[in-house]
Short mmCIF file of C-alpha atoms and ligand atoms in Angstrom, two decimals:
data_model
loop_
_atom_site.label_atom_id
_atom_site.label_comp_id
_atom_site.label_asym_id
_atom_site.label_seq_id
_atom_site.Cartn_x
_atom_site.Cartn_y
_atom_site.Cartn_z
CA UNK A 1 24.65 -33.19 -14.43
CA UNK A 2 24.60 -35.17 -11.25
CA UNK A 3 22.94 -32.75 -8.68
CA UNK A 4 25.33 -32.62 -5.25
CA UNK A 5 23.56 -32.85 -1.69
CA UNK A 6 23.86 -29.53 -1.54
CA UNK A 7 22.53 -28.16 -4.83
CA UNK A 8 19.15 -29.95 -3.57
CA UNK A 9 18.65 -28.12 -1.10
CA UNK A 10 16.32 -25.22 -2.35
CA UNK A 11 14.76 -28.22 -5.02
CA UNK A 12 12.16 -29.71 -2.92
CA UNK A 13 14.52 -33.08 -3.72
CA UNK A 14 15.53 -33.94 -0.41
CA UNK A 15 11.83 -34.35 1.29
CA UNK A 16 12.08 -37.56 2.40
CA UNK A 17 15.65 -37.80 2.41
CA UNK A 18 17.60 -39.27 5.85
CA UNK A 19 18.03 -36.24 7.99
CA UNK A 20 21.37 -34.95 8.29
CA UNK A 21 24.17 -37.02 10.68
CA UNK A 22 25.76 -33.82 12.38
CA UNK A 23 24.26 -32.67 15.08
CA UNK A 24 23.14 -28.71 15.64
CA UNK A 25 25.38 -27.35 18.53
CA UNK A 26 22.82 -26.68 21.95
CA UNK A 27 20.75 -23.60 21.71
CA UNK A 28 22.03 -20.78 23.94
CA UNK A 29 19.15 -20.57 27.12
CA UNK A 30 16.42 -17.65 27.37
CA UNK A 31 13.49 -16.62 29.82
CA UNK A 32 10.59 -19.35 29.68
CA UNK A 33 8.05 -17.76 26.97
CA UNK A 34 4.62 -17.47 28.55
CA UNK A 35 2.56 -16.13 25.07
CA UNK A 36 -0.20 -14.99 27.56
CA UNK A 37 1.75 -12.49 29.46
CA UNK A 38 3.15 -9.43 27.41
CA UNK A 39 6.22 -8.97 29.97
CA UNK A 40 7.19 -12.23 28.80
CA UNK A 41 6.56 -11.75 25.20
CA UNK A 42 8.72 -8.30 25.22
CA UNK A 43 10.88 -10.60 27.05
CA UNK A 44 11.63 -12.77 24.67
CA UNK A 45 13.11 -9.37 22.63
CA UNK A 46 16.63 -8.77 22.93
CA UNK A 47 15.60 -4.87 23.11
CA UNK A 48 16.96 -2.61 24.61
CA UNK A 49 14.77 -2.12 27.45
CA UNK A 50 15.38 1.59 28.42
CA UNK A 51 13.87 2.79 24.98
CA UNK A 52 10.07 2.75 24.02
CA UNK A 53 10.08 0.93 20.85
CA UNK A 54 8.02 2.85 18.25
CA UNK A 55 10.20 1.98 15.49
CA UNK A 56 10.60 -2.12 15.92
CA UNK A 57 8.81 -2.85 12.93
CA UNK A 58 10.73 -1.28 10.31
CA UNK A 59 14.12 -3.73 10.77
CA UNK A 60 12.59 -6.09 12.80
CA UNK A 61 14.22 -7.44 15.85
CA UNK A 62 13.36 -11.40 16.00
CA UNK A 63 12.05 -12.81 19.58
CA UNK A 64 14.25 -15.48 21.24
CA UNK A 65 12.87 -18.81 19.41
CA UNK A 66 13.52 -17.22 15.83
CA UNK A 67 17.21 -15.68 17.21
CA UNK A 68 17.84 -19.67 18.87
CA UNK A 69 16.70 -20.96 15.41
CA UNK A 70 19.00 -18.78 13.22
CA UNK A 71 21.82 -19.52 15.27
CA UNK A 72 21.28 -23.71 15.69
CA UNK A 73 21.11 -23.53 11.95
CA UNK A 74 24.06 -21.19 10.98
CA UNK A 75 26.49 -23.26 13.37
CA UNK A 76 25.11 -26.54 11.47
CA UNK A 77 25.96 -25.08 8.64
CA UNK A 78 29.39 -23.81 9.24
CA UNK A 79 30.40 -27.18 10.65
CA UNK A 80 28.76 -29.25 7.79
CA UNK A 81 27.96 -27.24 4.95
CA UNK A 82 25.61 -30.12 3.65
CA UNK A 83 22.94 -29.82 6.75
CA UNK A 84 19.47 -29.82 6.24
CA UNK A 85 17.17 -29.54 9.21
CA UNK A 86 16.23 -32.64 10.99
CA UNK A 87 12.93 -34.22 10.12
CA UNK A 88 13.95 -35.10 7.03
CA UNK A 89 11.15 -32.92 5.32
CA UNK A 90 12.28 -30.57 2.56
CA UNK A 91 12.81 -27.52 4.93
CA UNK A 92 11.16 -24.80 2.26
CA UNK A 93 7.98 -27.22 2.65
CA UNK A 94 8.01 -26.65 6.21
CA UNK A 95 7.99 -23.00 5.67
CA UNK A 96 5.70 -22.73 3.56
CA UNK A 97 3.32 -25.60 5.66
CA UNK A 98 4.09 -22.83 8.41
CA UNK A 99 2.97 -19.90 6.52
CA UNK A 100 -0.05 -21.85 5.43
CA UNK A 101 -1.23 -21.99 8.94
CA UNK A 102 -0.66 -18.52 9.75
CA UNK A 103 -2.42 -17.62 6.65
CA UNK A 104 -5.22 -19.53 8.12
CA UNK A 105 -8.25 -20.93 5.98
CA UNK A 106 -7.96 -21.84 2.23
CA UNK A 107 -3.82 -20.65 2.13
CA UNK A 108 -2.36 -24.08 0.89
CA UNK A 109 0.82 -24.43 0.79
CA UNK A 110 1.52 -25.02 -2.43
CA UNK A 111 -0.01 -21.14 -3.34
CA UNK A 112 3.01 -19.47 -1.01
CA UNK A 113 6.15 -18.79 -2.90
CA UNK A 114 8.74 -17.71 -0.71
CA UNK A 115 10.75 -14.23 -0.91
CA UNK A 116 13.18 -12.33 1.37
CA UNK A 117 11.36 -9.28 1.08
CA UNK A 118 7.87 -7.61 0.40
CA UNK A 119 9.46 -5.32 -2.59
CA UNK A 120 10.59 -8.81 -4.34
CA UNK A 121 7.95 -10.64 -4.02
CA UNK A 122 5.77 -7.47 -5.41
CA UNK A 123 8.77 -7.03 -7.96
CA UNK A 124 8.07 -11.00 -8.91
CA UNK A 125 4.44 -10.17 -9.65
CA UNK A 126 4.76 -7.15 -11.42
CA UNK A 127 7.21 -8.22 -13.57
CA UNK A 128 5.64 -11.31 -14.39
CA UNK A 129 2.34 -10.72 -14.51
CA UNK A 130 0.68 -11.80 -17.89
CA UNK A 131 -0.72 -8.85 -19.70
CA UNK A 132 -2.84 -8.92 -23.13
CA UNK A 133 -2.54 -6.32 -25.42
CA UNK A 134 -4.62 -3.33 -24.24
CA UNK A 135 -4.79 -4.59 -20.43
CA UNK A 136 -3.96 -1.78 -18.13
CA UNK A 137 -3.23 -1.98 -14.24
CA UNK A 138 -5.15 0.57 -11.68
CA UNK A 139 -2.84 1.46 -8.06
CA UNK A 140 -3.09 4.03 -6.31
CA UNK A 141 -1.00 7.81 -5.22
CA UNK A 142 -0.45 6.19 -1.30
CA UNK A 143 1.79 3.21 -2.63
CA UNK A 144 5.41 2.82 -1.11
CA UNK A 145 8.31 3.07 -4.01
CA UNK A 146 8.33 -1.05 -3.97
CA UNK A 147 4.52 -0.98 -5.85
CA UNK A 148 5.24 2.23 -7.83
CA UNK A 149 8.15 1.49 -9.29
CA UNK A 150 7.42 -2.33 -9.66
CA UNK A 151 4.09 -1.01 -12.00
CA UNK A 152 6.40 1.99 -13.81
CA UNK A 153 9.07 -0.90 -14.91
CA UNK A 154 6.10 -3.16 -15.95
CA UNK A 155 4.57 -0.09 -17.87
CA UNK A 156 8.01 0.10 -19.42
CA UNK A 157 9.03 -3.24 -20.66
CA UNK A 158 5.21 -3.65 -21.78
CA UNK A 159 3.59 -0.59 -22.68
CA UNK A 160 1.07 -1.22 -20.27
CA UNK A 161 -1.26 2.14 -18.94
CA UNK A 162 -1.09 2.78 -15.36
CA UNK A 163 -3.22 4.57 -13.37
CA UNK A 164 -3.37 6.12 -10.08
CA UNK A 165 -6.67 6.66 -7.99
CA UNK A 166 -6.78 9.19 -4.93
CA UNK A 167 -8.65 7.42 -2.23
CA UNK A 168 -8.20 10.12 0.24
CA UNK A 169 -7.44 13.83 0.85
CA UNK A 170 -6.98 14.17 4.28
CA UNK A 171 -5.91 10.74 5.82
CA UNK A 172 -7.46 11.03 9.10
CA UNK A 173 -10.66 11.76 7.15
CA UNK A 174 -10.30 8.78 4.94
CA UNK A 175 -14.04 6.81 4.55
CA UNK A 176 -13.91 3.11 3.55
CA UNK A 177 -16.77 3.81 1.30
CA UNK A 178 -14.70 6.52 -0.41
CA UNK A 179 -11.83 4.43 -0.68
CA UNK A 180 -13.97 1.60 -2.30
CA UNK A 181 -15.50 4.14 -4.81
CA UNK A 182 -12.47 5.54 -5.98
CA UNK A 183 -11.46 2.55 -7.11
CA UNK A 184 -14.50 1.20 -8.61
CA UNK A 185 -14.67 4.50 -10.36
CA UNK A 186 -10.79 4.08 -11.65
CA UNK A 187 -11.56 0.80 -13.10
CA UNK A 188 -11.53 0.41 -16.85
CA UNK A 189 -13.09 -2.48 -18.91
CA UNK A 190 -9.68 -4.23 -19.44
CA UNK A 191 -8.18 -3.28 -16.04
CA UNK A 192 -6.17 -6.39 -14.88
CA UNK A 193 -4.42 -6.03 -12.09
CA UNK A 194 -5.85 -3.45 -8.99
CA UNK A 195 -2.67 -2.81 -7.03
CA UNK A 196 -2.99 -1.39 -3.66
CA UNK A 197 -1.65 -1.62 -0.38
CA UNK A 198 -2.95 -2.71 3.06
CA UNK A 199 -1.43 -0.44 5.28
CA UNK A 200 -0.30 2.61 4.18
CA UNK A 201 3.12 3.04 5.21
CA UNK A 202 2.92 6.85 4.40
CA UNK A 203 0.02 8.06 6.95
CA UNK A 204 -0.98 4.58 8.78
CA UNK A 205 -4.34 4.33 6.81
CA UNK A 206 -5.81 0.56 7.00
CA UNK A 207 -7.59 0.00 3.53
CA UNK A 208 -10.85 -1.93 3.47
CA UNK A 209 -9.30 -4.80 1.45
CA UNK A 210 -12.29 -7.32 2.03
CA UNK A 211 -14.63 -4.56 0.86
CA UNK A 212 -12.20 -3.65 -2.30
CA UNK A 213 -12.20 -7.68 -3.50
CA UNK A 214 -15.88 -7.93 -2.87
CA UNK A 215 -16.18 -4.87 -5.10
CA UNK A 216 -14.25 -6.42 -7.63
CA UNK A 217 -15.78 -9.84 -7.57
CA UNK A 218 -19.12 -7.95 -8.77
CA UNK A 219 -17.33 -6.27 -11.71
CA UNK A 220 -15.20 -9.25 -12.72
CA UNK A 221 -18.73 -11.01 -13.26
CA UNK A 222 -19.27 -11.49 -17.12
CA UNK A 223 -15.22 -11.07 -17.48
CA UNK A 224 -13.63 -14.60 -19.07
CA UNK A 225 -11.06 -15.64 -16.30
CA UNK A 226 -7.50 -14.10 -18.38
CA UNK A 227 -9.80 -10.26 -18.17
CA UNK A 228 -10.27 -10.65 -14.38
CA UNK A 229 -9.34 -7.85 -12.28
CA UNK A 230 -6.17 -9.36 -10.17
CA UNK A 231 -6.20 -7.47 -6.36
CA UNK A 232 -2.94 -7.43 -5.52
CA UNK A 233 -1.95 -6.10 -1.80
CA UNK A 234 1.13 -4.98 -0.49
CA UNK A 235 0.42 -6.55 2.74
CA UNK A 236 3.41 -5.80 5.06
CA UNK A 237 1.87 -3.40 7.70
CA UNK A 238 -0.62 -5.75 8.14
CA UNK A 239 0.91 -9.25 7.80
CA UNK A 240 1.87 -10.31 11.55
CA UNK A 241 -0.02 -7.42 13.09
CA UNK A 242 -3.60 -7.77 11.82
CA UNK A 243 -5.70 -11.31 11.98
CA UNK A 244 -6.65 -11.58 8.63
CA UNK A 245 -6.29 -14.64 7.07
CA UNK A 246 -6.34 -14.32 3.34
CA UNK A 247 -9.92 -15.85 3.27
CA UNK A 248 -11.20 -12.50 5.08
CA UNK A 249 -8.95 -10.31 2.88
CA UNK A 250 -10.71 -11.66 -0.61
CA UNK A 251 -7.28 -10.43 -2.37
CA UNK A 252 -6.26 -12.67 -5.56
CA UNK A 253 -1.98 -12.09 -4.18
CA UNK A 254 -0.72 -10.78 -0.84
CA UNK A 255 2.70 -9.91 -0.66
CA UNK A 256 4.51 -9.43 2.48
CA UNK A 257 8.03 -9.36 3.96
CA UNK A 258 7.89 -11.69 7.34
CA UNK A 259 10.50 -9.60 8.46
CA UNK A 260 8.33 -6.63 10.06
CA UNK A 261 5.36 -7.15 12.01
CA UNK A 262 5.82 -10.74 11.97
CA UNK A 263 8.93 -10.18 13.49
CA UNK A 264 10.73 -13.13 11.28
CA UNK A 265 14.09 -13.28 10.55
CA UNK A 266 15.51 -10.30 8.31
CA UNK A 267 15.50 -11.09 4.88
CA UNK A 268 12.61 -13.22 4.50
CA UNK A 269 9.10 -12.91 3.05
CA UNK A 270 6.38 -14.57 1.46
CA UNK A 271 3.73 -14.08 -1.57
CA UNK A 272 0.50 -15.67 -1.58
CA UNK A 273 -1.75 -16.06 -4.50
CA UNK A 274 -4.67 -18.07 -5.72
CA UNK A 275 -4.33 -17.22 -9.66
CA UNK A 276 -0.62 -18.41 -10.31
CA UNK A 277 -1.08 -19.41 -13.96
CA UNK A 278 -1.28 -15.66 -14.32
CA UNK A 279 1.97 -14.85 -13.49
CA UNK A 280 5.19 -15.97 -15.36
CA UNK A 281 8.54 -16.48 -13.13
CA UNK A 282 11.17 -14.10 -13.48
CA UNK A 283 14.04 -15.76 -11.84
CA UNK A 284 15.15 -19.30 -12.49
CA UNK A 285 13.76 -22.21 -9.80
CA UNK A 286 15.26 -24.43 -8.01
CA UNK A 287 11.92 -26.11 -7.56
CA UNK A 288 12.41 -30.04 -8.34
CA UNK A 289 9.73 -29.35 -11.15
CA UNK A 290 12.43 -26.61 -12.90
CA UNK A 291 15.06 -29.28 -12.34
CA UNK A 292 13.53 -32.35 -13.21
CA UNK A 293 12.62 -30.09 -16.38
CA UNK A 294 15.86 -28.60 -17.44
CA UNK A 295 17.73 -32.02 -16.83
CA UNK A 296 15.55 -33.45 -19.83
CA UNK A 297 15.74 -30.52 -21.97
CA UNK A 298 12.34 -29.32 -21.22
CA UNK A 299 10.56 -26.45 -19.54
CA UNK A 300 8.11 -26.87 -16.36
CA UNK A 301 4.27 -26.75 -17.49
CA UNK A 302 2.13 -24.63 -16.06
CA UNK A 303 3.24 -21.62 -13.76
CA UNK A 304 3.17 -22.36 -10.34
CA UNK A 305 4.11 -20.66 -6.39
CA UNK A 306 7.32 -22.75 -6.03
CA UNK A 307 8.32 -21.87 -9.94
CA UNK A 308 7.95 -18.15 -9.35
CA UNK A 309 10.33 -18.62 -6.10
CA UNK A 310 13.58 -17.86 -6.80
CA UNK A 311 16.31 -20.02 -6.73
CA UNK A 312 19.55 -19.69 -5.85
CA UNK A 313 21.61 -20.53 -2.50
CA UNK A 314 19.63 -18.28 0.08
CA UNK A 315 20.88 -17.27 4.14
CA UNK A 316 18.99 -20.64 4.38
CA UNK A 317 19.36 -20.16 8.33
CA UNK A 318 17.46 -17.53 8.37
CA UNK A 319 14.89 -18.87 5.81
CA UNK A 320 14.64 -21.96 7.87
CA UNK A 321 13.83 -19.95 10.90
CA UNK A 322 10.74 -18.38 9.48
CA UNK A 323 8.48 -21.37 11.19
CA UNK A 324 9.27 -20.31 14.59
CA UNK A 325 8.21 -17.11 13.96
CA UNK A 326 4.76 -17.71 12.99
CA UNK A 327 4.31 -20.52 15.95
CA UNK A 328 5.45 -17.61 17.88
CA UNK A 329 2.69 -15.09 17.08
CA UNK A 330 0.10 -18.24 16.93
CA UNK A 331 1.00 -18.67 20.54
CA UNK A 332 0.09 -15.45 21.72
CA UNK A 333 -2.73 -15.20 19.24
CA UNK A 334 -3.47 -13.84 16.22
CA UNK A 335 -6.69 -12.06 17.77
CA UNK A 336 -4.43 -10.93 20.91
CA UNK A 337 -1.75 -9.70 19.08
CA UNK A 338 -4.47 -7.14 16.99
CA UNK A 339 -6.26 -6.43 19.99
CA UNK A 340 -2.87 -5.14 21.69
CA UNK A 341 -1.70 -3.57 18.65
CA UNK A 342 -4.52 -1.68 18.17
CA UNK A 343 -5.21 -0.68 21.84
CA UNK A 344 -1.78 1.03 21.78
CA UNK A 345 -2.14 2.65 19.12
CA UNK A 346 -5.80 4.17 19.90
CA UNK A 347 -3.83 5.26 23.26
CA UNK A 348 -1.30 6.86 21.79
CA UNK A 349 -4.09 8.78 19.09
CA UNK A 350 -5.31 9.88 21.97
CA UNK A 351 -3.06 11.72 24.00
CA UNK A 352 -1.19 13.05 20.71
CA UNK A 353 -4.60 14.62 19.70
CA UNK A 354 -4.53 16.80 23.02
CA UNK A 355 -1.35 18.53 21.64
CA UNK A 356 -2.08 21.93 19.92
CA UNK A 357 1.23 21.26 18.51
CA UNK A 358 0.29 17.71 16.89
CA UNK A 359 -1.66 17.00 13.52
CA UNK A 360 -2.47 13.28 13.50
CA UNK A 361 -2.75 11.92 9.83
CA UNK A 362 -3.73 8.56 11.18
CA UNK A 363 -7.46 7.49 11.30
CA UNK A 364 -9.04 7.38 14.06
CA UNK A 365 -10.77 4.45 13.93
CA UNK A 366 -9.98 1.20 14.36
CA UNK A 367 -11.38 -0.08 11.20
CA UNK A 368 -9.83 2.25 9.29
CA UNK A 369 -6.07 1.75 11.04
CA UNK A 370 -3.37 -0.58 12.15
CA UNK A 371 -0.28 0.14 14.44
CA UNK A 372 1.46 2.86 12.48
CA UNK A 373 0.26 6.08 13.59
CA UNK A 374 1.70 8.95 11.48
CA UNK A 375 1.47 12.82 12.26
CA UNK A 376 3.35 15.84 12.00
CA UNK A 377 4.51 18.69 14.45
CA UNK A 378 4.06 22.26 14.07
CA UNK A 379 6.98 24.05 13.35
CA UNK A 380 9.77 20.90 13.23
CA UNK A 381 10.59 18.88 10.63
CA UNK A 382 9.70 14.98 11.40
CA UNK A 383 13.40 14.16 11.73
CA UNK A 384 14.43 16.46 14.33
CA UNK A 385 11.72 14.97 16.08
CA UNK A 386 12.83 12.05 15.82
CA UNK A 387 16.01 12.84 17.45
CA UNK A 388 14.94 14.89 20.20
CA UNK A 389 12.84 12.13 21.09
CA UNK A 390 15.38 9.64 20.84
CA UNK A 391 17.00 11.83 23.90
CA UNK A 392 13.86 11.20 25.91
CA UNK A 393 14.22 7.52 24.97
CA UNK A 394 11.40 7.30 22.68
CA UNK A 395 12.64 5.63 19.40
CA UNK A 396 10.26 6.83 16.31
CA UNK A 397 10.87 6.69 12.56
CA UNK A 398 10.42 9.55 9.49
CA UNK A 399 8.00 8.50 6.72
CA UNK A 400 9.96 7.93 3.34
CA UNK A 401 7.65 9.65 1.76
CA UNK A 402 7.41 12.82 -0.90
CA UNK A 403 5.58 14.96 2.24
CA UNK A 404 7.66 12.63 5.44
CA UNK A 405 5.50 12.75 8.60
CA UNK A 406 6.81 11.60 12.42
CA UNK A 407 5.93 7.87 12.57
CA UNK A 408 4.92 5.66 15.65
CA UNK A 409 4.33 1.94 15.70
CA UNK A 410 2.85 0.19 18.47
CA UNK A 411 3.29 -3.31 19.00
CA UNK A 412 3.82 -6.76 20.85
CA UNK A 413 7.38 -4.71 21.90
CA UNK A 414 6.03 -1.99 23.36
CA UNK A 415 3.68 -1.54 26.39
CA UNK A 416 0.70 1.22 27.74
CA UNK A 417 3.21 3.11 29.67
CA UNK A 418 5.98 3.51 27.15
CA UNK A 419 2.73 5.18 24.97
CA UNK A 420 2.05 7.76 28.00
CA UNK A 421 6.08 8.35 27.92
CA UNK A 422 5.80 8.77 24.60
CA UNK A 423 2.91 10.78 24.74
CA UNK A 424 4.71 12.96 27.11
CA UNK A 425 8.16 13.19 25.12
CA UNK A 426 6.26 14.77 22.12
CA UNK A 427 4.35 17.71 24.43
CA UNK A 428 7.94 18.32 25.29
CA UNK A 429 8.92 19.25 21.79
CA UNK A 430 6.88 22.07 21.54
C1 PLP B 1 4.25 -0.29 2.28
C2 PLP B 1 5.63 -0.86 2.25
N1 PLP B 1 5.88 -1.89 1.45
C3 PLP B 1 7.09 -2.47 1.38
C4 PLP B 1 8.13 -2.00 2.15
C5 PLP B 1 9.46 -2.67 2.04
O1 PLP B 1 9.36 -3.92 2.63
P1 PLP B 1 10.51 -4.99 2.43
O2 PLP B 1 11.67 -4.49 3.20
O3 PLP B 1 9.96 -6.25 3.00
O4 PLP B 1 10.77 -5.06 0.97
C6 PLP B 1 7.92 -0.91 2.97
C7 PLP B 1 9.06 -0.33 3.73
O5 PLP B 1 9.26 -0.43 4.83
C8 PLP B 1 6.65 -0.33 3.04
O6 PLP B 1 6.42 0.72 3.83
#
C-alpha cells in the first residue's frame, strides 16, 4: 500500500519532511502574557470573570496561547486537509520533546506515549501489562473508577488477584508513614504492579509517591527484573499543579490527562514510563516502526512508548497544541505555580475550618495535599451546595465518589480574594 501524505501523519514518517505550503490563517490578538503577574496569567483565561473558579480543573479551560494554537491549526486543516505544522518536525515528536521538558530530568522523549485522557492511558497499561502466572496487582480503596475498573477488567481477562489496601481512615488524619506501611504491608511476594494514585480525587489527599517507590525499590531488591513491583500513578491532580518531575516521584509509569491542571487542550494526555518492554500495546500504531513492520509482513520488536500510542486519525489540532501548554506553565514556573496552588488552598483550609458547619476531609498539610480541598456540610447534601453557591458566584464541584463530598480547587485561575468570597459563600449556607 502506498501510504498518502495524510496517513503519515500520526507515523513519525514525515519528520524531516518539507513543511507544509499553505499558510495558517493569523492568530486572533490577546492581552500580552506577563507569566510573573497572576492578573495576567488569569488573563490569559477566557473565564468568566464574575465567578470564583473552584471547579476549572475538572474540564479544563485552555489559556490564550493553547486556545490561538487550536484554532491556527484547525483553520489549516479545514483549508488543506494535508497540513502538518511548520518546522517540518514530525509534530507528535514535538509533543512529546515538550512533555519531556515539563517532565523535567531523566523523562526522554521516547518513554512518553501520548493519550487523550488519564483513564486511557491507565486503561493502556492495565490492559497491557504483562502478567506471569500467579502475579497479582496491589491498588488501593481511594482510586477513581478509571484505576478500579482498569485493574477489575485486567483481573477478568487474566485471572489476575487484586487487592485493595486502606491507607487512611479519616483523610484529614492521613500520615505519610501510614500510607507507606499499608502498602508495604499489602505487598505479596509476586505482587507486580502497585497501582495508586497521586492525588486523590475523592478527599484531596497528596500521597507520598517518592516515599512509596523508595519503599518499593528496597523490596524489589533480590526480585529478577519481569517480578519487579511496577508503581504505577494516576497522576492527574498532580500533573500541571505540583513540580515533580518524574525523577522526584521514583514511579516506574505516570499517567496523566494534560487536560486538567495543565490546563492543555481537552482531550489530550500523556503516559510516562521507564519499563515499556513490560507492557504490550492494545491498540494498533501508527508509529513508523508498526508501519514499516506491517508493510513487510512483520511485527515491531520490542514494546515501546510510541507502539503503545494509539493510532488512528486524532483532533490533531488539539494534540498539536499540547506544546504551548507546557511552555505556558514553564513560563510562570513550575515552583510558582505549586507555591500559588498550594497557598490558596491552605487559605481556603483555613477559613472553612472556622465553620461549625464544615468538616474538612482534606489534609492539612502541605505535604500531605495539593489544590483539591474536599469537605462536607452539616445537614446539606454536597450538590445543593454546590448550587447555592453557584448563586453567590462561587463555582465548586461534587466528588464522584461512593460517599460525594463538596469539592474546591484552587489554582493559577483563581486568586486570594475569590478564596475569602468563597470562604464567605459557604458560612452563608448554614
Ligand atoms: C483521579 C482521577 N483520575 C482520572 C480522572 C479522569 O481523567 P481523564 O478525564 O483525563 O480521563 C479523574 C476525573 O476527573 C480523576 O479524578
Amino acid at each position: 500500500m502506498r501510504l498518502t501524505r495524510r496517513a503519515l501523519l500520526g507515523t513519525g514518517a514525515l519528520a524531516g519532511v518539507a513543511a507544509c505550503t499553505s499558510t495558517p490563517p493569523a492568530a486572533p490578538k490577546t492581552t500580552a502574557f506577563n507569566p510573573g503577574d497572576w492578573a495576567s496569567v488569569r488573563a490569559q483565561f477566557a473565564l468568566d470573570p464574575a465567578y470564583g473558579q473552584f471547579a476549572a480543573f475538572v474540564l479544563a479551560p485552555a489559556p490564550a496561547p493553547v486556545r490561538e494554537a487550536i484554532i491556527k491549526h484547525r483553520n489549516a486543516l479545514d483549508a488543506d486537509p494535508e497540513y502538518t505544522p511548520p518546522g517540518g518536525q514530525d509534530p507528535d515528536q514535538a509533543v512529546r520533546d515538550a512533555a519531556a521538558r515539563y517532565l523535567g530530568i531523566r523523562a526522554e522523549p521516547r518513554d512518553i506515549a501520548l493519550t487523550d485522557s488519564t483513564t486511557m492511558g491507565l486503561g493502556l497499561l492495565y490492559s497491557g501489562i504483562r502478567l506471569r502466572p500467579g502475579q497479582d496487582v496491589l491498588t488501593t480503596e481511594h482510586d477513581f473508577l478509571a484505576t478500579h475498573e482498569g485493574l477489575r477488567l485486567l483481573a477478568e481477562r487474566t485471572g489476575a488477584k487484586v487487592r485493595r489496601v486502606r491507607l487512611y481512615d479519616d483523610p484529614a488524619k492521613a500520615s505519610a508513614d501510614r500510607m507507606v506501611s499499608a502498602i508495604k504491608e499489602g505487598l505479596g511476594p509476586r505482587t507486580r504492579v502497585v497501582a495508586i494514585t497521586w492525588v486523590h480525587s475523592s478527599t484531596g489527599v497528596r500521597l507520598p509517591v517518592r516515599a512509596i517507590a523508595d519503599m518499593l525499590a528496597e523490596a524489589n531488591k533480590g526480585r529478577d527484573e519481569h517480578d519487579r513491583a511496577l508503581l504505577c500513578v494516576d497522576g492527574v491532580h498532580g500533573f500541571g499543579a505540583m513540580a515533580d518531575g518524574v525523577t522526584d516521584l521514583g514511579c516506574d509509569f505516570l499517567a496523566s490527562g494534560t487536560h486538567k491542571w495543565l490546563f492543555g487542550p481537552r482531550g489530550t494526555g500523556i503516559v510516562w514510563g521507564r519499563a515499556w518492554e513490560a507492557v504490550a500495546p492494545i491498540i494498533p500504531s501508527f508509529s513508523r516502526a508498526a508501519f514499516a513492520a506491517w508493510q513487510s509482513g512483520g511485527s515491531p520488536d520490542a514494546s515501546t512508548a510510541e507502539l503503545v500510542t494509539p493510532g488512528g486519525y486524532k483532533a490533531f489540532e488539539h494534540r498539536w497544541a499540547m506544546p504551548q501548554a507546557f511552555a505556558f506553565m514553564t513560563a510562570i514556573g513550575k515552583d510558582r505555580v505549586q507555591r500559588r496552588t498550594q497557598e490558596l488552598a491552605t487559605r481556603l483550609k483555613s477559613g472553612l475550618r472556622e465553620l461549625p458547619h464544615v468538616t474538612l476531609a482534606t489534609p492539612e498539610s502541605q505535604e500531605l495535599s495539593a489544590g483539591l480541598v474536599c469537605c462536607s456540610i452539616s445537614g446539606m447534601q454536597p450538590l445543593e451546595a454546590v448550587n447555592r453557591l453557584h448563586t453567590q458566584k462561587v463555582i465548586a464541584s461534587v466528588t464522584p465518589y461512593h460517599e460525594p463530598l463538596l469539592r474546591f480547587g484552587t489554582s493559577i485561575v483563581t486568586t486570594p480574594e475569590q478564596v475569602d468570597q468563597a470562604i464567605k459563600a459557604v458560612q452563608g449556607l448554614r
